CSV table of C-alpha atoms (C1' of nucleotides) in Angstrom, one decimal:
chain,number,residue,atom,x,y,z
A,676,MET,CA,27.0,-7.8,27.1
A,677,GLU,CA,24.4,-10.3,26.7
A,678,CYS,CA,24.0,-14.3,27.3
A,679,THR,CA,24.0,-16.7,24.3
A,680,TRP,CA,20.4,-17.0,25.1
A,681,PRO,CA,19.5,-18.1,21.5
A,682,GLU,CA,18.8,-15.3,19.6
A,683,SER,CA,17.4,-16.7,16.5
A,684,LEU,CA,14.2,-18.8,17.7
A,685,PRO,CA,11.6,-19.8,15.0
A,686,SER,CA,8.9,-17.9,15.5
A,687,SER,CA,7.1,-21.1,16.5
A,688,LYS,CA,8.6,-21.4,19.0
A,689,LYS,CA,8.9,-17.9,19.9
A,690,LYS,CA,5.1,-18.0,20.0
A,691,ALA,CA,4.7,-21.2,21.9
A,692,ILE,CA,7.1,-19.5,24.5
A,693,GLU,CA,4.7,-16.7,24.7
A,694,GLU,CA,1.7,-18.6,25.2
A,695,LEU,CA,3.6,-20.3,28.2
A,696,VAL,CA,4.8,-17.1,29.4
A,697,GLU,CA,0.8,-15.5,29.3
A,698,GLY,CA,-0.4,-18.3,30.9
A,699,ARG,CA,2.2,-18.3,33.3
A,700,ASP,CA,1.8,-14.7,34.3
A,701,ILE,CA,-1.8,-15.4,34.4
A,702,ALA,CA,-1.6,-18.2,37.0
A,703,ASN,CA,1.2,-15.7,38.9
A,704,GLN,CA,-1.4,-12.8,39.0
A,705,LEU,CA,-4.1,-15.7,40.2
A,706,ARG,CA,-1.6,-16.4,42.9
A,707,SER,CA,-1.2,-13.1,44.0
A,708,LEU,CA,-5.0,-12.7,43.6
A,709,LEU,CA,-5.4,-15.5,46.6
A,710,SER,CA,-2.5,-14.5,48.5
A,711,LYS,CA,-4.7,-11.3,48.5
A,712,SER,CA,-7.7,-12.7,49.5
A,713,ALA,CA,-6.2,-14.8,52.2
A,714,GLY,CA,-4.7,-11.5,53.6
A,715,ASP,CA,-8.1,-9.9,53.4
A,716,ASN,CA,-9.7,-12.6,55.3
A,717,ASN,CA,-7.1,-12.5,57.9
A,718,ASN,CA,-8.0,-8.8,58.7
A,719,ASN,CA,-11.5,-9.0,58.6
A,720,ASN,CA,-13.3,-10.9,61.0
A,721,ASN,CA,-16.8,-10.4,59.6
A,722,ASN,CA,-16.3,-13.4,57.9
A,723,ASN,CA,-16.1,-16.9,58.9
A,724,ASN,CA,-12.6,-17.8,61.3
A,725,ASN,CA,-9.4,-17.3,59.7
A,726,ASN,CA,-8.6,-20.6,60.1
A,727,ASN,CA,-11.6,-22.0,57.6
A,728,ASN,CA,-9.7,-19.2,54.7
A,729,LYS,CA,-6.6,-20.2,55.2
A,730,ASN,CA,-7.7,-24.2,54.6
A,731,MET,CA,-9.2,-23.1,51.7
A,732,ALA,CA,-6.2,-20.7,50.0
A,733,ALA,CA,-3.6,-23.0,51.0
A,734,PRO,CA,-4.8,-25.8,48.5
A,735,ALA,CA,-5.6,-23.3,45.5
A,736,GLU,CA,-2.6,-21.8,45.8
A,737,ASP,CA,-0.4,-24.7,46.4
A,738,LEU,CA,-2.0,-25.6,42.8
A,739,VAL,CA,-1.3,-22.5,41.2
A,740,VAL,CA,2.2,-23.0,42.2
A,741,LYS,CA,2.5,-26.3,40.4
A,742,ILE,CA,0.7,-24.8,37.6
A,743,LEU,CA,3.6,-22.3,37.4
A,744,LYS,CA,6.1,-24.7,38.1
A,745,SER,CA,4.7,-26.5,35.1
A,746,PHE,CA,5.1,-23.4,33.0
A,747,THR,CA,8.2,-22.6,34.0
A,748,ASN,CA,9.7,-26.3,33.4
A,749,SER,CA,8.1,-26.3,29.9
A,750,LEU,CA,9.7,-23.3,29.2
A,751,LEU,CA,13.0,-24.4,30.9
A,752,ILE,CA,12.7,-27.6,28.1
A,753,LEU,CA,11.7,-25.5,25.3
A,754,LYS,CA,14.4,-22.9,25.6
A,755,ASN,CA,17.3,-25.6,26.8
A,756,ALA,CA,16.3,-27.7,23.8
A,757,GLU,CA,16.7,-24.5,21.7
A,758,ALA,CA,20.1,-23.5,22.8
A,759,ASP,CA,21.2,-26.9,22.2
A,760,GLU,CA,20.5,-26.8,18.5
A,761,VAL,CA,21.6,-23.0,18.4
A,762,SER,CA,24.9,-23.0,20.3
A,763,GLN,CA,27.3,-25.7,20.6
A,764,ILE,CA,29.0,-24.3,23.4
A,765,GLN,CA,25.6,-23.5,25.2
A,766,ALA,CA,24.8,-25.8,28.5
A,767,ASN,CA,24.3,-29.2,27.7
A,768,THR,CA,21.9,-31.3,28.8
A,769,HIS,CA,23.7,-34.5,29.8
A,770,VAL,CA,27.1,-34.9,31.0
A,771,THR,CA,29.3,-38.0,30.8
A,772,ASN,CA,32.1,-38.4,33.3
A,773,TRP,CA,33.4,-35.3,34.6
A,774,ASN,CA,36.9,-37.1,33.6
A,775,GLY,CA,36.0,-38.5,31.0
A,776,GLY,CA,38.4,-41.6,31.0
A,777,PRO,CA,40.9,-42.9,28.9
A,778,LYS,CA,40.2,-44.8,25.7
A,779,SER,CA,40.1,-48.0,25.7
A,780,SER,CA,43.3,-48.7,23.6
A,781,GLU,CA,45.2,-47.6,26.6
A,782,SER,CA,48.3,-50.3,26.8
A,783,SER,CA,48.2,-51.1,23.2
A,784,GLU,CA,50.0,-48.2,21.6
A,785,GLU,CA,52.8,-48.2,24.4
A,786,SER,CA,55.8,-48.4,21.7
A,787,SER,CA,54.4,-46.6,19.0
A,788,ARG,CA,55.0,-43.3,21.1
A,789,SER,CA,58.0,-41.0,20.8
A,790,THR,CA,60.5,-41.8,23.3
A,791,THR,CA,61.4,-37.8,23.0
A,792,HIS,CA,58.3,-36.8,25.2
A,793,LYS,CA,57.4,-37.6,28.0
A,794,ASP,CA,54.7,-40.4,27.9
A,795,ARG,CA,51.2,-38.3,29.1
A,796,ARG,CA,49.3,-41.2,28.5
A,797,GLY,CA,46.4,-41.1,31.2
A,798,CYS,CA,47.3,-37.9,31.9
A,799,TYR,CA,45.2,-36.2,29.4
A,800,LYS,CA,41.2,-36.4,30.4
A,801,ARG,CA,39.0,-34.0,28.0
A,802,ARG,CA,35.7,-33.0,29.2
A,803,LYS,CA,33.6,-34.9,26.6
A,804,THR,CA,30.8,-32.3,27.9
A,805,ALA,CA,30.1,-30.1,30.7
A,806,GLN,CA,27.7,-27.6,32.0
A,807,SER,CA,28.7,-24.3,30.1
A,808,TRP,CA,27.4,-21.1,29.6
A,809,THR,CA,29.1,-17.9,28.0
A,810,LYS,CA,29.2,-14.4,28.5
A,811,GLU,CA,30.3,-11.4,25.8
A,812,SER,CA,31.1,-8.2,27.2
A,813,PRO,CA,33.3,-5.3,25.3
A,814,ASN,CA,35.8,-5.8,28.1
A,815,LEU,CA,37.0,-8.8,30.3
A,816,THR,CA,35.2,-7.9,33.4
A,817,ASP,CA,36.0,-9.3,36.7
A,818,ASP,CA,34.0,-12.4,37.5
A,819,GLY,CA,35.8,-12.7,40.8
A,820,HIS,CA,37.4,-16.1,40.6
A,821,ALA,CA,41.2,-16.6,40.2
A,822,TRP,CA,42.1,-17.9,37.0
A,823,ARG,CA,45.5,-19.4,35.7
A,824,LYS,CA,45.8,-19.3,32.1
A,825,TYR,CA,47.1,-22.9,30.8
A,826,GLY,CA,46.6,-22.9,26.4
A,827,GLN,CA,46.6,-20.9,24.1
A,828,LYS,CA,45.0,-21.5,20.8
A,829,VAL,CA,44.3,-20.2,17.1
A,830,ILE,CA,41.0,-21.0,16.2
A,831,LEU,CA,40.2,-21.3,13.0
A,832,ASN,CA,38.3,-18.7,11.6
A,833,ALA,CA,38.7,-17.1,14.3
A,834,LYS,CA,40.7,-13.5,14.1
A,835,PHE,CA,42.1,-13.5,17.9
A,836,PRO,CA,43.5,-16.5,19.5
A,837,ARG,CA,41.2,-18.1,22.4
A,838,HIS,CA,43.0,-18.2,26.0
A,839,TYR,CA,42.3,-21.1,28.1
A,840,TYR,CA,42.3,-20.7,31.8
A,841,ARG,CA,41.2,-23.0,34.8
A,842,CYS,CA,40.8,-22.5,38.2
A,843,THR,CA,44.0,-21.5,40.7
A,844,HIS,CA,42.4,-24.3,42.9
A,845,LYS,CA,42.6,-26.8,40.6
A,846,HIS,CA,45.2,-28.6,42.2
A,847,ASP,CA,44.8,-27.7,45.5
A,848,GLN,CA,41.1,-28.0,45.8
A,849,GLY,CA,40.2,-29.8,42.8
A,850,CYS,CA,38.4,-27.4,41.1
A,851,GLN,CA,37.1,-28.3,37.8
A,852,ALA,CA,35.7,-24.9,37.0
A,853,THR,CA,38.1,-23.7,33.4
A,854,LYS,CA,36.7,-21.0,31.0
A,855,HIS,CA,38.2,-19.3,27.7
A,856,VAL,CA,38.4,-16.0,26.4
A,857,GLN,CA,38.1,-15.2,22.9
A,858,ARG,CA,38.1,-11.4,21.3
A,859,ILE,CA,35.3,-11.7,19.1
A,860,HIS,CA,35.6,-7.8,17.4
A,861,ASP,CA,38.3,-5.9,17.4
A,862,ASP,CA,36.5,-2.3,16.9
A,863,PRO,CA,34.8,-1.7,19.2
A,864,PRO,CA,36.5,-4.5,21.2
A,865,LYS,CA,34.2,-7.3,22.6
A,866,TYR,CA,35.1,-10.7,24.1
A,867,ARG,CA,33.3,-13.7,24.6
A,868,SER,CA,34.4,-15.9,27.8
A,869,THR,CA,32.8,-19.4,28.2
A,870,TYR,CA,32.6,-21.1,31.4
A,871,ILE,CA,33.0,-24.4,31.4
A,872,GLY,CA,31.9,-26.4,34.7
A,873,HIS,CA,31.8,-25.0,38.5
A,874,HIS,CA,33.5,-23.9,40.9
A,875,THR,CA,34.0,-26.2,43.7
A,876,CYS,CA,36.8,-24.1,45.4
A,877,ARG,CA,36.8,-21.8,48.2
A,878,ASN,CA,38.8,-18.8,47.4
A,879,PHE,CA,39.9,-18.6,50.8
A,880,LEU,CA,42.9,-16.8,50.2
A,881,LYS,CA,41.2,-13.9,48.1
A,882,VAL,CA,38.0,-13.7,50.4
A,883,PRO,CA,37.8,-11.1,53.4
A,884,GLU,CA,37.1,-12.7,56.5
A,885,LEU,CA,34.1,-10.1,56.6
A,886,PHE,CA,32.6,-12.6,54.1
A,887,LEU,CA,33.7,-16.0,55.4
A,888,ASP,CA,31.7,-14.9,58.5
A,889,SER,CA,28.8,-16.7,59.0
A,890,SER,CA,27.1,-16.6,55.4
A,891,PRO,CA,28.1,-17.4,51.9
A,892,PRO,CA,29.5,-14.3,50.6
A,893,SER,CA,27.4,-14.3,47.5
A,894,ASP,CA,24.3,-14.3,49.8
A,895,SER,CA,24.2,-10.2,49.2
A,896,SER,CA,25.2,-10.0,45.5
A,897,MET,CA,22.6,-12.7,45.0
A,898,LEU,CA,20.2,-10.8,46.2
A,899,LEU,CA,20.9,-7.5,44.9
A,900,SER,CA,21.1,-9.2,41.6
A,901,PHE,CA,18.3,-11.4,41.4
A,902,ASP,CA,15.6,-9.4,43.6
A,903,ASN,CA,13.3,-12.3,44.4
A,904,SER,CA,15.4,-15.1,43.3
A,905,THR,CA,16.3,-17.3,46.2
A,906,ILE,CA,19.3,-18.6,45.1
A,907,THR,CA,21.7,-19.1,47.8
A,908,SER,CA,25.6,-19.2,46.8
A,909,LYS,CA,27.6,-18.3,43.9
A,910,GLU,CA,29.6,-21.1,43.7
A,911,ASP,CA,28.0,-22.3,40.5
A,912,ASN,CA,28.7,-19.2,38.7
A,913,PRO,CA,31.8,-17.3,38.9
A,914,PHE,CA,30.1,-14.0,38.0
A,915,PHE,CA,27.9,-13.9,41.2
A,916,SER,CA,31.3,-13.6,43.3
A,917,PRO,CA,32.4,-9.9,44.4
A,918,PHE,CA,35.6,-10.7,44.7
A,919,GLN,CA,38.4,-9.9,42.6
A,920,SER,CA,39.6,-11.9,39.7
A,921,SER,CA,43.0,-12.4,39.8
A,922,ILE,CA,43.8,-12.8,35.7
A,923,LYS,CA,46.5,-10.4,34.4
A,924,GLN,CA,48.1,-11.1,31.2
A,925,GLU,CA,44.7,-11.5,29.5
A,926,TYR,CA,44.0,-7.7,30.3
A,927,LYS,CA,47.6,-7.1,28.8
A,928,GLU,CA,47.5,-8.9,25.8
A,929,GLU,CA,44.1,-7.9,24.6
A,930,ILE,CA,43.7,-4.2,26.0
A,931,PRO,CA,46.8,-2.5,25.8
A,932,SER,CA,46.2,0.4,25.4
A,933,ASP,CA,42.3,0.8,26.6
A,934,HIS,CA,42.9,2.7,30.0
A,935,THR,CA,39.3,2.6,30.6
A,936,ASP,CA,38.9,-1.3,30.3
A,937,ILE,CA,41.7,-1.5,32.5
A,938,ALA,CA,40.2,0.6,35.1
A,939,HIS,CA,37.3,-1.3,34.7
A,940,ILE,CA,38.8,-4.5,35.5
A,941,GLN,CA,40.7,-3.5,38.1
A,942,SER,CA,37.6,-1.2,39.8
A,943,SER,CA,36.6,-2.6,43.1
A,944,SER,CA,34.2,-5.5,43.5
A,945,SER,CA,31.6,-3.3,44.3
A,946,ASP,CA,30.9,-2.8,40.4
A,947,TYR,CA,29.1,-5.5,40.1
A,948,LEU,CA,26.2,-4.9,42.7
A,949,VAL,CA,25.5,-1.4,41.6
A,950,SER,CA,25.9,-1.0,37.7
A,951,PRO,CA,22.8,-1.9,36.3
A,952,ASP,CA,24.8,-3.5,33.4
A,953,ARG,CA,26.1,-5.7,35.1
A,954,THR,CA,23.2,-6.7,37.2
A,955,VAL,CA,21.4,-7.4,33.8
A,956,ALA,CA,24.3,-9.6,32.9
A,957,PHE,CA,24.0,-11.6,36.3
A,958,GLU,CA,20.2,-12.4,36.0
A,959,SER,CA,21.3,-13.3,32.4
A,960,LEU,CA,24.0,-16.0,33.8
A,961,GLY,CA,22.5,-16.7,36.7
A,962,HIS,CA,19.6,-18.3,34.4
A,963,MET,CA,21.9,-19.8,32.5
A,964,SER,CA,23.9,-21.4,35.2
A,965,VAL,CA,20.5,-22.8,36.7
A,966,LEU,CA,19.2,-24.0,33.5
A,967,SER,CA,22.1,-25.9,33.0
A,968,SER,CA,22.2,-27.3,36.8
A,969,THR,CA,18.8,-27.9,36.4
A,970,LEU,CA,18.5,-30.5,33.6
A,971,ASP,CA,21.7,-31.7,34.4
A,972,SER,CA,21.0,-32.8,37.9
A,973,ASP,CA,19.8,-36.4,37.5
A,974,ASN,CA,22.6,-37.4,34.9
A,975,GLY,CA,25.2,-37.8,38.1
A,976,ASP,CA,27.4,-34.8,37.0
A,977,VAL,CA,27.1,-33.8,40.5
A,978,ILE,CA,30.0,-32.2,41.1
A,979,SER,CA,29.9,-31.7,44.6
A,980,GLY,CA,27.3,-31.1,47.2
A,981,ASP,CA,28.6,-27.6,47.4
A,982,MET,CA,27.3,-27.1,43.5
A,983,MET,CA,24.1,-29.3,44.6
A,984,GLY,CA,23.3,-26.6,47.5
A,985,SER,CA,24.2,-23.6,45.2
A,986,VAL,CA,20.7,-23.0,43.8
A,987,ASP,CA,17.4,-23.0,45.4
A,988,PHE,CA,14.9,-24.3,43.0
A,989,SER,CA,12.0,-22.9,44.5
A,990,ASP,CA,9.3,-21.6,42.2
A,991,ASP,CA,10.0,-17.9,43.1
A,992,PHE,CA,13.3,-18.5,41.4
A,993,LEU,CA,12.6,-20.1,38.3
A,994,ILE,CA,9.5,-17.6,37.7
A,995,ASP,CA,11.1,-14.3,38.7
A,996,ASP,CA,14.3,-15.6,36.5
A,997,PHE,CA,12.1,-16.5,33.6
A,998,SER,CA,10.6,-13.2,33.3
A,999,LEU,CA,13.7,-11.4,32.6
A,1000,GLN,CA,14.3,-13.7,29.9
A,1001,VAL,CA,11.5,-14.0,27.6
B,84,DA,C1',62.3,-19.5,45.1
B,85,DA,C1',57.5,-20.1,43.9
B,86,DG,C1',54.0,-18.5,41.4
B,87,DA,C1',52.4,-17.3,36.6
B,88,DT,C1',52.6,-17.7,31.6
B,89,DT,C1',54.5,-19.2,27.4
B,90,DT,C1',54.2,-22.6,24.3
B,91,DG,C1',54.6,-26.9,21.6
B,92,DA,C1',53.3,-31.3,21.7
B,93,DC,C1',50.1,-34.6,22.6
B,94,DC,C1',45.4,-36.2,22.9
B,95,DC,C1',40.2,-36.5,22.1
B,96,DT,C1',36.1,-35.9,19.3
B,97,DG,C1',33.5,-35.4,15.1
C,1126,DC,C1',42.2,-36.5,9.8
C,1127,DA,C1',41.2,-31.7,11.2
C,1128,DG,C1',40.5,-28.5,15.1
C,1129,DG,C1',40.2,-27.6,20.0
C,1130,DG,C1',41.4,-28.9,24.7
C,1131,DT,C1',44.7,-29.5,27.7
C,1132,DC,C1',49.3,-30.8,29.5
C,1133,DA,C1',54.2,-29.7,30.9
C,1134,DA,C1',58.8,-28.1,30.3
C,1135,DA,C1',60.7,-23.4,29.7
C,1136,DT,C1',60.6,-19.0,30.9
C,1137,DC,C1',59.1,-14.6,32.9
C,1138,DT,C1',57.8,-12.3,36.6
C,1139,DT,C1',57.2,-11.0,41.3
DNA sequence: AAGATTTGACCCTG
DNA sequence: CAGGGTCAAATCTT
């Protein structure tokens, strides 16, 4: 199971990234040193008063934080640029109208349409670009969201058809999230799931009241998955949800005889929280999602306030997250 | 009966 | 124009 982070980085860029990572790590060390010494001084009254020490450490730490931020942003830019080059299905760094919008030749071809079919002009809106990330996995793991299949296509040069899913709540809640799943290997089975867009829905019907309480349901899982990260919601990434997915047909078709996989799929949501393997996936996917969100935030493709509020771009998050990736 | 899946056609992008 | 993404009627499942 892996994320489609570019695996074939040119060595020069790899080195650049390594350098940045090293610099960032050093800055990180400096920061911990600073905070350590500040803490020591706080416990030690032999020197000047604590307020003075704090006042000295605070600006220094600010600087360190800025340095770290700079490193992290550079890494983000580098990596995202690479991702765009390597994979078309990787997160796009700009997003046009979410709903695309009809072409200009809207009304001119009225008569040319066949009358045997319903006139669907205007109803078809393809997303030109959207935030996307992929996941590859030997089985079709539950991502916690309710998906409804809306299409299947044979893809050129692909052994297996691609299955298209949209969020079940597309119509009742206007959730724009979609995904497609394609089997890329037969033996051993391997599936590539590409997630497009963010869930803006609230999975009310599926969420136990326990989770609906006061805090977002994802909080616990996020904290478990990301350790020090400060992501606060799963809404922008289906993998963060601890809830059961409701895809049925997909599994029946793709894994007709593999009982272990089916058992996996139907296993309780707690699997997500305890399996180290999946935790890694969460980290990778969370990273991708955050990456996309970071770089898309200024292009007007904010789907909802929900999504915007889904990620806390604190220094800690970015720093810790990146340390997983490089 | 309601909701999900299947499937062929439509539409968009490169 | 080809390939891929989406729609929606028909069909299936619960």
